[in-house]
Short mmCIF file of N, CA and C in Angstrom, two decimals:
data_model
loop_
_atom_site.label_atom_id
_atom_site.label_comp_id
_atom_site.label_asym_id
_atom_site.label_seq_id
_atom_site.Cartn_x
_atom_site.Cartn_y
_atom_site.Cartn_z
N MET A 119 111.25 13.19 106.99
CA MET A 119 110.28 13.48 105.99
C MET A 119 109.11 14.27 106.57
N LEU A 120 108.84 14.03 107.78
CA LEU A 120 107.77 14.73 108.45
C LEU A 120 108.04 16.23 108.49
N PHE A 121 109.28 16.56 108.68
CA PHE A 121 109.66 17.97 108.70
C PHE A 121 109.38 18.63 107.36
N LEU A 122 109.68 17.91 106.27
CA LEU A 122 109.45 18.42 104.93
C LEU A 122 107.96 18.58 104.67
N GLN A 123 107.15 17.70 105.15
CA GLN A 123 105.71 17.79 104.96
C GLN A 123 105.13 18.96 105.75
N ILE A 124 105.64 19.13 106.97
CA ILE A 124 105.16 20.24 107.79
C ILE A 124 105.55 21.57 107.15
N THR A 125 106.76 21.65 106.65
CA THR A 125 107.22 22.87 106.01
C THR A 125 106.42 23.14 104.75
N SER A 126 106.14 22.12 104.00
CA SER A 126 105.36 22.30 102.78
C SER A 126 103.95 22.73 103.12
N ALA A 127 103.39 22.17 104.16
CA ALA A 127 102.02 22.53 104.57
C ALA A 127 101.99 23.97 105.06
N VAL A 128 102.99 24.37 105.85
CA VAL A 128 103.04 25.75 106.34
C VAL A 128 103.23 26.71 105.16
N THR A 129 104.07 26.35 104.21
CA THR A 129 104.29 27.18 103.05
C THR A 129 103.01 27.29 102.23
N ALA A 130 102.31 26.16 102.04
CA ALA A 130 101.07 26.18 101.27
C ALA A 130 100.02 27.02 101.99
N LEU A 131 99.94 26.86 103.30
CA LEU A 131 98.98 27.65 104.09
C LEU A 131 99.33 29.14 104.02
N THR A 132 100.61 29.47 104.05
CA THR A 132 101.05 30.85 103.96
C THR A 132 100.71 31.43 102.60
N LEU A 133 100.91 30.64 101.55
CA LEU A 133 100.57 31.11 100.21
C LEU A 133 99.07 31.32 100.06
N VAL A 134 98.26 30.47 100.66
CA VAL A 134 96.80 30.62 100.60
C VAL A 134 96.38 31.89 101.34
N VAL A 135 96.93 32.12 102.52
CA VAL A 135 96.61 33.32 103.29
C VAL A 135 97.08 34.56 102.53
N LEU A 136 98.26 34.48 101.96
CA LEU A 136 98.79 35.59 101.18
C LEU A 136 97.90 35.88 99.97
N ALA A 137 97.45 34.84 99.30
CA ALA A 137 96.57 35.01 98.16
C ALA A 137 95.24 35.61 98.59
N LEU A 138 94.72 35.14 99.73
CA LEU A 138 93.45 35.68 100.23
C LEU A 138 93.58 37.16 100.61
N CYS A 139 94.72 37.57 101.11
CA CYS A 139 94.94 38.98 101.46
C CYS A 139 95.30 39.80 100.22
N LEU A 140 95.99 39.17 99.29
CA LEU A 140 96.45 39.87 98.12
C LEU A 140 95.33 40.15 97.11
N ILE A 141 94.33 39.27 97.05
CA ILE A 141 93.23 39.45 96.10
C ILE A 141 92.47 40.75 96.37
N PRO A 142 92.05 41.09 97.60
CA PRO A 142 91.36 42.37 97.82
C PRO A 142 92.27 43.57 97.55
N VAL A 143 93.54 43.43 97.88
CA VAL A 143 94.47 44.53 97.62
C VAL A 143 94.59 44.78 96.12
N LEU A 144 94.73 43.70 95.34
CA LEU A 144 94.82 43.84 93.90
C LEU A 144 93.51 44.39 93.31
N THR A 145 92.39 43.98 93.88
CA THR A 145 91.09 44.50 93.43
C THR A 145 91.00 46.00 93.69
N GLU A 146 91.42 46.43 94.85
CA GLU A 146 91.40 47.86 95.19
C GLU A 146 92.38 48.64 94.32
N LEU A 147 93.55 48.06 94.05
CA LEU A 147 94.52 48.71 93.16
C LEU A 147 93.95 48.87 91.75
N LYS A 148 93.19 47.85 91.29
CA LYS A 148 92.56 47.94 89.97
C LYS A 148 91.53 49.05 89.96
N LYS A 149 90.71 49.14 91.04
CA LYS A 149 89.70 50.22 91.13
C LYS A 149 90.38 51.59 91.16
N ALA A 150 91.47 51.68 91.92
CA ALA A 150 92.19 52.95 92.00
C ALA A 150 92.79 53.33 90.64
N ALA A 151 93.31 52.34 89.93
CA ALA A 151 93.89 52.60 88.61
C ALA A 151 92.80 53.06 87.64
N LEU A 152 91.62 52.42 87.71
CA LEU A 152 90.51 52.84 86.84
C LEU A 152 90.04 54.25 87.19
N ALA A 153 89.95 54.56 88.49
CA ALA A 153 89.55 55.90 88.91
C ALA A 153 90.58 56.94 88.47
N LEU A 154 91.84 56.58 88.58
CA LEU A 154 92.91 57.48 88.16
C LEU A 154 92.87 57.70 86.64
N GLN A 155 92.56 56.62 85.90
CA GLN A 155 92.44 56.75 84.45
C GLN A 155 91.25 57.66 84.09
N GLY A 156 90.13 57.50 84.80
CA GLY A 156 88.98 58.37 84.57
C GLY A 156 89.29 59.83 84.89
N ALA A 157 90.01 60.05 85.99
CA ALA A 157 90.39 61.41 86.36
C ALA A 157 91.35 62.01 85.32
N ALA A 158 92.25 61.19 84.81
CA ALA A 158 93.19 61.67 83.79
C ALA A 158 92.44 62.03 82.51
N ASP A 159 91.45 61.19 82.13
CA ASP A 159 90.65 61.50 80.93
C ASP A 159 89.86 62.78 81.12
N LEU A 160 89.24 62.94 82.30
CA LEU A 160 88.46 64.15 82.59
C LEU A 160 89.38 65.38 82.59
N LEU A 161 90.54 65.22 83.19
CA LEU A 161 91.50 66.32 83.22
C LEU A 161 91.94 66.68 81.81
N GLN A 162 92.16 65.68 80.97
CA GLN A 162 92.54 65.95 79.58
C GLN A 162 91.43 66.70 78.86
N LYS A 163 90.17 66.32 79.09
CA LYS A 163 89.05 67.00 78.45
C LYS A 163 88.93 68.44 78.93
N GLU A 164 89.22 68.68 80.20
CA GLU A 164 89.11 70.03 80.77
C GLU A 164 90.32 70.89 80.41
N VAL A 165 91.48 70.29 80.34
CA VAL A 165 92.71 71.06 80.11
C VAL A 165 92.80 71.53 78.67
N THR A 166 92.33 70.73 77.73
CA THR A 166 92.44 71.10 76.31
C THR A 166 91.74 72.43 76.02
N PRO A 167 90.47 72.63 76.41
CA PRO A 167 89.85 73.95 76.17
C PRO A 167 90.52 75.06 76.97
N LEU A 168 90.98 74.72 78.17
CA LEU A 168 91.64 75.72 79.00
C LEU A 168 92.93 76.19 78.35
N VAL A 169 93.68 75.27 77.76
CA VAL A 169 94.92 75.64 77.07
C VAL A 169 94.60 76.49 75.86
N LYS A 170 93.51 76.14 75.13
CA LYS A 170 93.12 76.94 73.97
C LYS A 170 92.75 78.35 74.40
N GLU A 171 91.96 78.47 75.46
CA GLU A 171 91.58 79.80 75.96
C GLU A 171 92.82 80.57 76.43
N LEU A 172 93.74 79.88 77.06
CA LEU A 172 94.96 80.52 77.52
C LEU A 172 95.79 81.03 76.34
N ARG A 173 95.85 80.25 75.27
CA ARG A 173 96.57 80.70 74.08
C ARG A 173 95.89 81.91 73.46
N ASP A 174 94.55 81.89 73.42
CA ASP A 174 93.82 83.04 72.89
C ASP A 174 94.07 84.28 73.74
N THR A 175 94.08 84.10 75.06
CA THR A 175 94.33 85.23 75.96
C THR A 175 95.74 85.77 75.77
N VAL A 176 96.70 84.88 75.64
CA VAL A 176 98.09 85.32 75.42
C VAL A 176 98.19 86.08 74.09
N SER A 177 97.48 85.59 73.07
CA SER A 177 97.48 86.27 71.79
C SER A 177 96.88 87.67 71.93
N ASP A 178 95.77 87.79 72.66
CA ASP A 178 95.15 89.10 72.88
C ASP A 178 96.09 90.02 73.65
N VAL A 179 96.76 89.47 74.65
CA VAL A 179 97.70 90.28 75.44
C VAL A 179 98.85 90.77 74.55
N GLN A 180 99.29 89.92 73.64
CA GLN A 180 100.36 90.33 72.73
C GLN A 180 99.89 91.45 71.81
N VAL A 181 98.64 91.36 71.35
CA VAL A 181 98.10 92.43 70.49
C VAL A 181 98.01 93.74 71.27
N VAL A 182 97.49 93.64 72.50
CA VAL A 182 97.35 94.85 73.32
C VAL A 182 98.73 95.43 73.65
N THR A 183 99.67 94.56 73.96
CA THR A 183 101.03 95.02 74.26
C THR A 183 101.66 95.68 73.04
N GLY A 184 101.45 95.09 71.86
CA GLY A 184 101.98 95.69 70.65
C GLY A 184 101.37 97.05 70.38
N ALA A 185 100.05 97.16 70.59
CA ALA A 185 99.39 98.45 70.38
C ALA A 185 99.89 99.47 71.40
N ALA A 186 100.07 99.03 72.63
CA ALA A 186 100.57 99.95 73.66
C ALA A 186 101.99 100.40 73.33
N ALA A 187 102.80 99.48 72.83
CA ALA A 187 104.18 99.85 72.46
C ALA A 187 104.17 100.84 71.31
N ALA A 188 103.27 100.63 70.35
CA ALA A 188 103.18 101.57 69.22
C ALA A 188 102.72 102.94 69.70
N ASN A 189 101.78 102.94 70.64
CA ASN A 189 101.28 104.21 71.17
C ASN A 189 102.29 104.88 72.10
N ALA A 190 103.15 104.08 72.68
CA ALA A 190 104.15 104.65 73.59
C ALA A 190 105.07 105.60 72.85
N GLU A 191 105.40 105.27 71.60
CA GLU A 191 106.25 106.16 70.82
C GLU A 191 105.52 107.48 70.55
N GLY A 192 104.23 107.38 70.25
CA GLY A 192 103.43 108.60 70.05
C GLY A 192 103.35 109.43 71.32
N VAL A 193 103.20 108.76 72.45
CA VAL A 193 103.14 109.47 73.73
C VAL A 193 104.48 110.15 74.02
N ASN A 194 105.58 109.46 73.72
CA ASN A 194 106.90 110.07 73.92
C ASN A 194 107.06 111.30 73.04
N MET A 195 106.58 111.21 71.79
CA MET A 195 106.68 112.36 70.90
C MET A 195 105.81 113.51 71.43
N LEU A 196 104.61 113.18 71.92
CA LEU A 196 103.72 114.20 72.47
C LEU A 196 104.36 114.88 73.68
N LEU A 197 104.96 114.08 74.56
CA LEU A 197 105.61 114.67 75.74
C LEU A 197 106.80 115.54 75.35
N SER A 198 107.53 115.12 74.33
CA SER A 198 108.65 115.93 73.85
C SER A 198 108.15 117.26 73.31
N GLU A 199 107.08 117.22 72.52
CA GLU A 199 106.51 118.45 71.97
C GLU A 199 105.95 119.34 73.08
N LEU A 200 105.35 118.73 74.09
CA LEU A 200 104.87 119.52 75.23
C LEU A 200 106.03 120.19 75.95
N GLY A 201 107.17 119.51 76.02
CA GLY A 201 108.36 120.12 76.62
C GLY A 201 108.82 121.32 75.83
N HIS A 202 108.81 121.18 74.49
CA HIS A 202 109.20 122.31 73.63
C HIS A 202 108.21 123.47 73.80
N ALA A 203 106.92 123.12 73.86
CA ALA A 203 105.91 124.17 74.03
C ALA A 203 106.10 124.87 75.37
N GLY A 204 106.41 124.12 76.41
CA GLY A 204 106.67 124.72 77.73
C GLY A 204 107.86 125.66 77.67
N HIS A 205 108.91 125.26 76.97
CA HIS A 205 110.08 126.13 76.81
C HIS A 205 109.70 127.42 76.09
N ASN A 206 108.92 127.28 75.01
CA ASN A 206 108.49 128.47 74.26
C ASN A 206 107.61 129.38 75.12
N ILE A 207 106.74 128.79 75.92
CA ILE A 207 105.88 129.60 76.81
C ILE A 207 106.73 130.35 77.83
N ARG A 208 107.78 129.69 78.35
CA ARG A 208 108.67 130.38 79.29
C ARG A 208 109.37 131.56 78.61
N MET A 209 109.80 131.37 77.37
CA MET A 209 110.46 132.46 76.65
C MET A 209 109.48 133.62 76.40
N ILE A 210 108.25 133.29 76.01
CA ILE A 210 107.24 134.33 75.80
C ILE A 210 106.96 135.05 77.10
N ASN A 211 106.88 134.32 78.20
CA ASN A 211 106.65 134.92 79.51
C ASN A 211 107.78 135.87 79.87
N LYS A 212 109.00 135.48 79.55
CA LYS A 212 110.16 136.34 79.84
C LYS A 212 110.08 137.64 79.03
N VAL A 213 109.75 137.50 77.72
CA VAL A 213 109.63 138.69 76.86
C VAL A 213 108.50 139.58 77.34
N LEU A 214 107.36 138.96 77.71
CA LEU A 214 106.23 139.76 78.22
C LEU A 214 106.60 140.45 79.53
N GLY A 215 107.40 139.81 80.35
CA GLY A 215 107.85 140.44 81.59
C GLY A 215 108.69 141.68 81.30
N ILE A 216 109.58 141.55 80.34
CA ILE A 216 110.41 142.71 79.97
C ILE A 216 109.55 143.82 79.40
N ALA A 217 108.59 143.45 78.51
CA ALA A 217 107.70 144.46 77.92
C ALA A 217 106.83 145.11 79.00
N THR A 218 106.36 144.33 79.95
CA THR A 218 105.55 144.88 81.04
C THR A 218 106.37 145.85 81.88
N GLU A 219 107.62 145.51 82.11
CA GLU A 219 108.49 146.40 82.88
C GLU A 219 108.71 147.71 82.12
N LEU A 220 108.90 147.63 80.79
CA LEU A 220 109.06 148.85 80.00
C LEU A 220 107.79 149.70 80.03
N VAL A 221 106.63 149.04 79.89
CA VAL A 221 105.36 149.78 79.91
C VAL A 221 105.14 150.38 81.29
N ALA A 222 105.50 149.66 82.33
CA ALA A 222 105.31 150.17 83.68
C ALA A 222 106.22 151.38 83.93
N ASN A 223 107.39 151.37 83.30
CA ASN A 223 108.33 152.48 83.49
C ASN A 223 108.10 153.61 82.48
N ALA A 224 107.16 153.45 81.55
CA ALA A 224 106.91 154.47 80.52
C ALA A 224 106.52 155.83 81.13
N PRO A 225 105.66 155.90 82.13
CA PRO A 225 105.34 157.21 82.70
C PRO A 225 106.57 157.91 83.27
N VAL A 226 107.48 157.14 83.83
CA VAL A 226 108.71 157.73 84.36
C VAL A 226 109.52 158.32 83.21
N TRP A 227 109.62 157.60 82.10
CA TRP A 227 110.35 158.10 80.93
C TRP A 227 109.67 159.33 80.36
N ILE A 228 108.34 159.29 80.28
CA ILE A 228 107.60 160.44 79.74
C ILE A 228 107.78 161.66 80.63
N THR A 229 107.69 161.46 81.93
CA THR A 229 107.90 162.56 82.87
C THR A 229 109.31 163.10 82.74
N GLY A 230 110.28 162.22 82.63
CA GLY A 230 111.67 162.65 82.46
C GLY A 230 111.85 163.43 81.17
N ALA A 231 111.19 162.96 80.09
CA ALA A 231 111.29 163.67 78.81
C ALA A 231 110.64 165.05 78.91
N LYS A 232 109.49 165.12 79.59
CA LYS A 232 108.82 166.43 79.75
C LYS A 232 109.71 167.40 80.53
N VAL A 233 110.27 166.89 81.63
CA VAL A 233 111.14 167.75 82.45
C VAL A 233 112.35 168.20 81.64
N ALA A 234 112.95 167.26 80.92
CA ALA A 234 114.12 167.60 80.10
C ALA A 234 113.72 168.58 79.01
N GLY A 235 112.54 168.37 78.39
CA GLY A 235 112.07 169.28 77.36
C GLY A 235 111.84 170.68 77.90
N LYS A 236 111.21 170.79 79.07
CA LYS A 236 110.98 172.09 79.68
C LYS A 236 112.31 172.76 80.03
N TYR A 237 113.24 171.96 80.54
CA TYR A 237 114.53 172.52 80.90
C TYR A 237 115.24 173.06 79.66
N ILE A 238 115.22 172.28 78.59
CA ILE A 238 115.87 172.72 77.36
C ILE A 238 115.14 173.93 76.79
N ALA A 239 113.80 173.91 76.81
CA ALA A 239 113.03 175.06 76.29
C ALA A 239 113.32 176.30 77.12
N ASP A 240 113.38 176.17 78.43
CA ASP A 240 113.71 177.32 79.28
C ASP A 240 115.11 177.84 78.97
N ARG A 241 116.05 176.96 78.76
CA ARG A 241 117.42 177.39 78.44
C ARG A 241 117.47 178.12 77.10
N ILE A 242 116.70 177.60 76.14
CA ILE A 242 116.68 178.25 74.83
C ILE A 242 116.03 179.61 74.94
N ILE A 243 114.91 179.69 75.66
CA ILE A 243 114.21 180.98 75.83
C ILE A 243 115.12 181.98 76.56
N LYS A 244 115.78 181.54 77.58
CA LYS A 244 116.67 182.43 78.33
C LYS A 244 117.85 182.88 77.49
N SER A 245 118.35 181.96 76.67
CA SER A 245 119.47 182.38 75.82
C SER A 245 119.02 183.35 74.73
N LYS A 246 117.78 183.26 74.24
CA LYS A 246 117.29 184.21 73.24
C LYS A 246 117.00 185.55 73.89
N ILE A 247 116.50 185.48 75.10
CA ILE A 247 116.22 186.73 75.79
C ILE A 247 117.55 187.44 76.08
N ARG A 248 118.56 186.84 76.42
CA ARG A 248 119.84 187.44 76.74
C ARG A 248 120.53 187.87 75.45
N GLY A 249 120.39 187.18 74.52
CA GLY A 249 121.21 187.43 73.38
C GLY A 249 120.60 187.94 72.20
#
């Protein structure tokens, strides 16, 4: 029976020591849980406006993106028209080059016509004189 009493006393003493150690641990866990709850509440208060601002920003970005997409079609049309205008300018440049070449060669043609005219006039005069 003495063994049972000693075991019961050791068990009771162990439970008392465990309770004495467990009480501060449980108190600290309660404080930590309360601090965590306060942090969660504060985070909830801060996150709600942040989420609202983020939604507003996303909405603004969608509006800007939509406007940019609408303008992109206009820009594509403008670039296409600029391409056509560039093609037309190249064609005009080609025609002007040909006209410039003709004008540059005009004195040669005029000189050739004068020489041919004089030659023909001389031939006609000589043929009238002979005949």
